[in-house]
Coordinates of C-alpha atoms in Angstrom, one line a residue:
M158 CA -48.7 -112.0 80.3
S159 CA -48.7 -115.0 82.7
Q160 CA -46.2 -117.8 82.3
K161 CA -49.1 -120.2 81.7
K162 CA -50.3 -118.2 78.7
L163 CA -46.8 -118.0 77.3
V164 CA -46.5 -121.8 77.4
V165 CA -49.9 -122.1 75.6
Y166 CA -48.9 -119.7 72.9
F167 CA -45.6 -121.5 72.4
I168 CA -47.4 -124.9 72.1
F169 CA -49.9 -123.4 69.7
I170 CA -47.2 -121.8 67.5
S171 CA -45.2 -125.0 67.5
I172 CA -48.2 -127.1 66.4
V173 CA -48.8 -124.6 63.6
M174 CA -45.2 -124.7 62.4
I175 CA -45.1 -128.5 62.5
G176 CA -48.2 -128.5 60.3
I177 CA -46.8 -126.0 57.9
I178 CA -43.5 -127.6 57.3
P179 CA -44.8 -130.7 55.4
I180 CA -47.1 -128.4 53.3
V181 CA -44.1 -126.2 52.4
N182 CA -41.9 -129.1 51.5
M183 CA -44.5 -130.8 49.3
S184 CA -45.1 -127.5 47.5
V185 CA -41.4 -127.0 46.8
L186 CA -41.0 -130.6 45.6
Y187 CA -44.0 -130.3 43.4
K188 CA -42.8 -126.9 41.9
N189 CA -39.4 -128.5 41.1
G190 CA -40.9 -131.6 39.6
M191 CA -39.4 -133.8 42.3
L192 CA -42.5 -135.1 43.9
N193 CA -42.4 -139.0 44.1
E194 CA -43.2 -141.8 46.4
N195 CA -40.0 -141.1 48.5
S196 CA -41.4 -137.5 49.2
Y197 CA -43.8 -138.9 51.8
R198 CA -41.1 -140.3 54.1
T199 CA -41.0 -138.6 57.5
E200 CA -37.5 -137.2 57.0
K201 CA -38.6 -135.5 53.7
L202 CA -41.9 -134.2 55.0
F203 CA -40.4 -132.6 58.1
N204 CA -37.1 -131.5 56.7
T205 CA -36.5 -127.9 57.9
D206 CA -33.9 -126.9 55.3
Y207 CA -36.2 -124.8 53.2
I208 CA -37.7 -123.0 56.2
E209 CA -34.1 -122.4 57.5
G210 CA -33.1 -121.2 54.1
I211 CA -35.9 -118.6 54.0
R212 CA -34.9 -117.3 57.4
N213 CA -31.2 -117.2 56.4
Y214 CA -32.0 -115.4 53.2
F215 CA -34.0 -112.8 55.1
C216 CA -31.1 -112.4 57.5
L217 CA -28.6 -112.0 54.7
K218 CA -30.6 -109.4 52.7
V219 CA -32.1 -107.4 55.5
C220 CA -30.3 -108.0 58.8
K221 CA -26.8 -108.8 57.5
F222 CA -26.6 -111.5 60.1
S223 CA -25.6 -115.2 60.1
F224 CA -27.2 -117.7 62.4
N225 CA -24.0 -119.8 62.2
K226 CA -21.0 -117.5 62.3
K227 CA -18.7 -120.5 62.9
K228 CA -19.5 -121.6 59.3
V229 CA -20.4 -118.5 57.4
I230 CA -19.7 -114.8 58.0
I231 CA -21.9 -112.1 56.3
G232 CA -19.8 -109.3 54.9
K233 CA -20.5 -106.1 53.2
K234 CA -22.4 -106.0 49.9
D235 CA -23.7 -109.6 50.6
Y236 CA -20.2 -111.1 50.4
L237 CA -20.0 -114.4 52.3
F238 CA -16.9 -115.6 54.0
L239 CA -15.9 -118.9 55.6
G240 CA -16.2 -119.0 59.4
N241 CA -13.9 -120.1 62.2
D242 CA -14.9 -123.8 62.0
Y243 CA -12.6 -124.2 59.1
A244 CA -8.9 -124.1 60.2
R245 CA -9.7 -121.2 62.5
V246 CA -9.6 -118.9 59.4
I247 CA -11.1 -115.9 61.2
D248 CA -8.6 -116.1 64.1
K249 CA -5.8 -116.3 61.5
C250 CA -6.9 -113.3 59.5
R251 CA -7.4 -111.2 62.7
G252 CA -4.1 -112.2 64.1
T253 CA -5.6 -113.9 67.1
F254 CA -4.5 -117.4 66.2
Y255 CA -2.0 -118.3 69.0
Y256 CA 1.3 -119.7 67.9
K257 CA 4.9 -119.5 69.0
V258 CA 7.6 -118.1 66.7
D259 CA 9.9 -121.0 67.4
E260 CA 7.1 -123.4 66.3
I261 CA 7.0 -121.6 62.9
D262 CA 10.8 -121.9 62.8
T263 CA 10.5 -125.7 63.3
W264 CA 7.8 -126.0 60.7
T265 CA 9.7 -124.0 58.0
E266 CA 12.9 -125.9 58.8
K267 CA 11.0 -129.2 58.0
L268 CA 9.8 -127.5 54.8
K269 CA 13.4 -126.6 53.9
Q270 CA 14.5 -130.2 54.5
M271 CA 11.7 -131.4 52.2
Q272 CA 12.8 -129.0 49.5
Q273 CA 16.3 -130.2 49.8
W274 CA 15.1 -133.9 49.5
Y275 CA 13.4 -133.1 46.2
E276 CA 16.3 -131.1 44.8
R277 CA 18.9 -133.7 45.6
R278 CA 16.9 -135.9 43.3
G279 CA 16.8 -133.3 40.5
I280 CA 13.1 -132.5 41.1
K281 CA 12.0 -128.9 40.9
F282 CA 9.9 -127.9 43.9
I283 CA 7.8 -124.9 44.8
M284 CA 5.0 -124.1 47.3
V285 CA 2.2 -121.7 46.3
I286 CA -0.1 -119.9 48.7
A287 CA -3.7 -119.6 47.3
P288 CA -4.9 -116.7 49.4
N289 CA -8.0 -116.7 51.6
K290 CA -10.9 -114.7 50.2
H291 CA -10.7 -112.8 53.5
T292 CA -7.1 -111.7 52.6
V293 CA -7.8 -110.5 49.1
Y294 CA -11.2 -108.8 49.8
K295 CA -10.6 -107.3 53.2
E296 CA -12.8 -104.3 52.4
Y297 CA -15.9 -106.6 52.3
L298 CA -15.3 -108.1 55.7
P299 CA -17.6 -106.9 58.5
E300 CA -16.2 -104.1 60.6
W301 CA -15.6 -106.3 63.7
I302 CA -12.9 -108.2 61.8
N303 CA -9.7 -106.1 61.9
T304 CA -7.2 -107.4 59.4
D305 CA -4.6 -104.6 59.8
V306 CA -2.4 -106.9 61.9
K307 CA 0.5 -109.3 61.4
T308 CA -0.7 -112.9 60.8
I309 CA 0.7 -116.4 60.9
T310 CA 1.0 -116.3 57.1
D311 CA 3.2 -113.2 57.3
D312 CA 5.6 -115.0 59.8
I313 CA 5.7 -118.1 57.6
V314 CA 6.5 -116.0 54.5
M315 CA 9.2 -114.1 56.2
D316 CA 10.8 -117.2 57.7
T317 CA 10.8 -119.1 54.4
A318 CA 12.4 -116.1 52.7
S319 CA 15.2 -116.1 55.2
K320 CA 15.8 -119.8 54.5
K321 CA 15.6 -119.5 50.7
I322 CA 12.6 -121.8 50.5
N323 CA 10.7 -121.7 47.2
L324 CA 7.5 -120.2 48.3
L325 CA 5.3 -118.1 46.0
D326 CA 3.0 -115.8 48.0
L327 CA 0.0 -114.9 45.7
R328 CA -1.5 -112.5 48.3
P329 CA 0.1 -109.2 47.2
I330 CA -0.3 -110.2 43.5
L331 CA -4.1 -110.8 43.8
R332 CA -4.6 -107.8 46.1
K333 CA -3.4 -105.5 43.3
K334 CA -6.1 -106.9 40.9
T335 CA -9.2 -106.4 43.1
N336 CA -10.7 -104.1 40.5
Q337 CA -11.6 -107.4 38.9
I338 CA -13.8 -110.1 40.4
L339 CA -11.4 -112.9 41.3
Y340 CA -13.4 -114.7 44.0
M341 CA -17.0 -115.8 44.0
Q342 CA -19.3 -113.8 46.2
S343 CA -21.1 -116.8 47.7
D344 CA -18.2 -119.3 47.6
T345 CA -15.0 -120.0 49.4
H346 CA -12.9 -120.2 46.2
W347 CA -11.4 -118.0 43.5
N348 CA -13.1 -118.1 40.1
R349 CA -11.3 -119.1 36.9
L350 CA -10.0 -115.5 36.4
G351 CA -8.3 -115.6 39.9
A352 CA -7.2 -119.2 39.4
S353 CA -5.7 -118.4 35.9
I354 CA -3.7 -115.5 37.4
G355 CA -2.4 -117.9 40.1
F356 CA -1.4 -120.5 37.5
T357 CA 0.4 -117.9 35.2
E358 CA 2.3 -116.5 38.2
T359 CA 3.3 -120.0 39.3
I360 CA 4.7 -121.0 35.9
Q361 CA 6.6 -117.7 35.6
Y362 CA 8.0 -118.1 39.1
I363 CA 9.2 -121.6 38.2
N364 CA 10.8 -120.3 35.0
Q365 CA 12.6 -117.6 36.8
L366 CA 13.6 -119.7 39.8
Y367 CA 15.1 -122.6 37.7
D368 CA 16.1 -120.6 34.6
I369 CA 13.9 -122.7 32.3
N370 CA 11.2 -121.8 29.8
Y371 CA 7.9 -123.7 30.3
S372 CA 5.5 -122.5 27.6
L373 CA 2.1 -121.3 28.7
P374 CA -1.1 -122.3 26.9
A375 CA -2.9 -119.7 24.8
F376 CA -6.4 -119.2 26.1
E377 CA -9.1 -116.6 26.6
L378 CA -11.6 -116.3 29.4
K379 CA -15.3 -116.1 28.4
H380 CA -17.8 -114.9 30.9
K381 CA -20.1 -117.6 32.0
P382 CA -22.4 -117.0 35.0
R383 CA -23.1 -119.9 37.4
K384 CA -25.2 -120.8 40.4
S385 CA -24.2 -119.7 43.9
G386 CA -21.5 -121.6 45.7
D387 CA -20.6 -123.6 48.8
L388 CA -21.2 -120.8 51.4
A389 CA -24.7 -120.3 50.0
K390 CA -25.2 -124.0 50.4
F391 CA -24.0 -123.9 54.0
L392 CA -26.7 -121.2 54.6
K393 CA -29.3 -123.4 52.7
I394 CA -30.2 -120.5 50.5
R395 CA -28.8 -121.8 47.2
E396 CA -32.2 -122.6 45.8
L397 CA -33.4 -119.2 46.6
L398 CA -30.7 -117.4 44.6
P399 CA -30.9 -117.0 40.8
D400 CA -29.1 -119.5 38.5
D401 CA -26.7 -116.7 37.3
Y402 CA -25.8 -115.4 40.7
E403 CA -22.1 -115.8 40.4
N404 CA -19.6 -114.1 38.0
E405 CA -17.6 -117.0 36.5
H406 CA -15.7 -117.7 33.3
E407 CA -14.8 -120.6 31.1
Y408 CA -11.5 -121.3 29.4
V409 CA -11.4 -121.0 25.6
F410 CA -8.2 -122.5 24.3
E411 CA -6.7 -121.9 20.9
K412 CA -6.3 -125.7 20.8
L413 CA -8.0 -127.9 23.3
S414 CA -6.1 -131.1 23.9
N415 CA -7.5 -134.6 24.3
V416 CA -6.1 -136.2 27.4
C417 CA -6.1 -139.7 28.8
H418 CA -7.7 -139.4 32.2
G419 CA -7.8 -141.9 35.0
N420 CA -8.4 -142.2 38.7
I421 CA -5.9 -143.2 41.3
N422 CA -6.9 -145.5 44.2
R423 CA -6.2 -143.6 47.4
S424 CA -5.7 -146.7 49.4
T425 CA -3.3 -148.5 47.1
W426 CA -2.1 -145.6 44.9
I427 CA -2.6 -147.9 41.9
F428 CA -3.8 -146.2 38.7
D429 CA -7.0 -147.1 36.9
T430 CA -6.8 -147.5 33.2
C431 CA -7.1 -144.0 31.6
K432 CA -9.7 -143.1 29.0
V433 CA -9.3 -140.4 26.3
K434 CA -11.4 -137.3 26.9
P435 CA -11.3 -133.6 26.0
N436 CA -9.2 -131.8 28.6
L437 CA -11.2 -131.7 31.9
A438 CA -11.0 -130.1 35.3
L439 CA -9.6 -132.3 37.9
G440 CA -11.5 -132.5 41.2
S441 CA -10.0 -133.0 44.7
H442 CA -9.7 -136.8 44.6
A443 CA -6.6 -138.5 43.3
Q444 CA -6.4 -138.5 39.5
Y445 CA -4.0 -138.4 36.6
I446 CA -3.9 -137.3 33.0
I447 CA -1.5 -138.0 30.1
N448 CA -1.4 -135.4 27.3
K449 CA 0.7 -136.3 24.3
D450 CA 0.0 -132.8 22.8
S451 CA 1.2 -130.9 25.8
L452 CA 3.3 -127.8 25.5
N453 CA 6.1 -129.2 27.7
K454 CA 7.1 -132.9 28.1
D455 CA 7.8 -132.8 31.9
K456 CA 5.8 -134.7 34.5
L457 CA 4.1 -132.8 37.3
L458 CA 2.9 -133.9 40.7
L459 CA 0.3 -131.4 41.8
L460 CA -0.4 -131.7 45.6
A461 CA -3.3 -129.4 46.2
D462 CA -6.8 -128.8 47.6
S463 CA -10.1 -127.7 46.2
F464 CA -8.6 -124.4 45.0
S465 CA -6.8 -126.4 42.2
G466 CA -9.9 -127.4 40.4
A467 CA -10.3 -124.0 38.8
N468 CA -6.8 -124.0 37.1
S469 CA -6.3 -127.7 36.6
K470 CA -7.1 -127.5 32.9
L471 CA -4.2 -125.1 32.5
Y472 CA -1.8 -127.5 34.1
N473 CA -3.1 -130.3 31.9
E474 CA -2.3 -128.3 28.8
T475 CA 1.2 -127.4 30.1
F476 CA 2.6 -130.8 31.2
E477 CA 2.6 -134.2 29.5
T478 CA 1.7 -136.0 32.7
V479 CA -0.1 -134.6 35.7
W480 CA -0.7 -136.5 38.8
K481 CA -3.0 -134.7 41.2
A482 CA -3.7 -135.6 44.8
H483 CA -4.6 -133.8 48.1
Y484 CA -1.6 -133.0 50.2
Q485 CA -3.5 -134.3 53.3
N486 CA -3.7 -137.8 51.6
L487 CA -0.3 -138.1 49.9
H488 CA 2.5 -137.4 52.3
G489 CA 5.3 -138.9 54.3
H490 CA 6.5 -142.4 53.3
V491 CA 3.6 -142.9 50.9
L492 CA 4.6 -139.8 49.0
R493 CA 8.3 -140.9 49.1
E494 CA 7.4 -144.2 47.4
F495 CA 5.2 -142.4 44.9
I496 CA 8.1 -140.1 44.0
I497 CA 10.6 -142.9 43.7
K498 CA 8.3 -145.0 41.5
H499 CA 6.9 -142.3 39.1
K500 CA 9.8 -139.8 39.0
P501 CA 8.1 -136.4 38.5
N502 CA 10.2 -133.6 37.1
I503 CA 8.4 -131.0 39.2
V504 CA 6.3 -131.0 42.4
I505 CA 4.0 -128.1 43.1
Y506 CA 2.2 -127.7 46.4
Q507 CA -0.7 -125.3 45.9
I508 CA -2.2 -124.7 49.3
V509 CA -5.1 -122.4 50.5
E510 CA -3.8 -120.0 53.0
R511 CA -5.9 -121.1 55.9
N512 CA -4.4 -124.7 55.7
L513 CA -0.8 -123.6 55.2
Y514 CA 0.4 -124.4 58.7
S515 CA -0.2 -128.1 58.6
G516 CA 1.9 -131.0 59.8
A517 CA 1.0 -133.2 56.8
I518 CA 2.6 -130.7 54.4
V519 CA 6.0 -131.0 56.0
D520 CA 5.8 -134.7 56.9
S521 CA 9.4 -136.1 56.5
L522 CA 10.3 -137.9 53.3
E523 CA 13.5 -139.4 54.7

């Protein structure tokens, strides 16, 4: 075929596709009852998300291929995993993330100094690793990702142990329970079953470490399916998957507390007035709760990321006051002032494995 004919065919196919895209988008909006005057705007008419979603869905189900491996990796049995765009998670789990051992030593030494800063003030301190999905479900990763190697997480755990740093590594604990579904198939995060195991292990670790006896809330987990998660959203296939795609749970407490919930201004760290609500999950933004019916009367500062949303209700039932903020937003001198002003009894850093090696986490409090 001549080059001229190829160009003609390309132009013809392009024109057809440009004509089809608005028809497809209007049909989808009409089907979902979302057709309105804004639907006729150019950015709505020629949005390619639905077309891309169909392509990505076909590639997931038939080709087992991701068009954007930097964001989403297609694993076995349609398991989706976060790609290297996020804290170089693939490099870290393959052992190809470059670092120097003396750099890890410097990082853990800062962590030790931070722990000592807390404990000199009578504040209990622990750090908890919420494992990457890649670490817990290695068997579902594609063949080209070899995880039988030493990783940066292994070196950090080994170094913190030698320095007697209070680090709870949940990786081996969750690996032993993979006969249960602990992480969502189409999402980055653990589900509430995985999160509740992480919470229970955390409180038991604190009790043993500090020879205390924090009571645990009595609850059951009731199966509750949900829509697909963030990785499906990245692939633009969320609307193509059924509403009950994921295996999730909800907490059923013997006694559900009412808590006074409020937001915290992340610029000033001033608290909004709290309002009484039934115990609720806390998102990633800065918030606080006061629970007069809590099992224990201590005050907790929970420095965490999006993995903490799934077990935040459990912390709310356990402690009288819970302040929750992202460790990337509350650190250094701002964190120091927060600690001095509010005087928590315990500080827990719950950190997803891929973000463990971060300067903000060990930012000096002196």
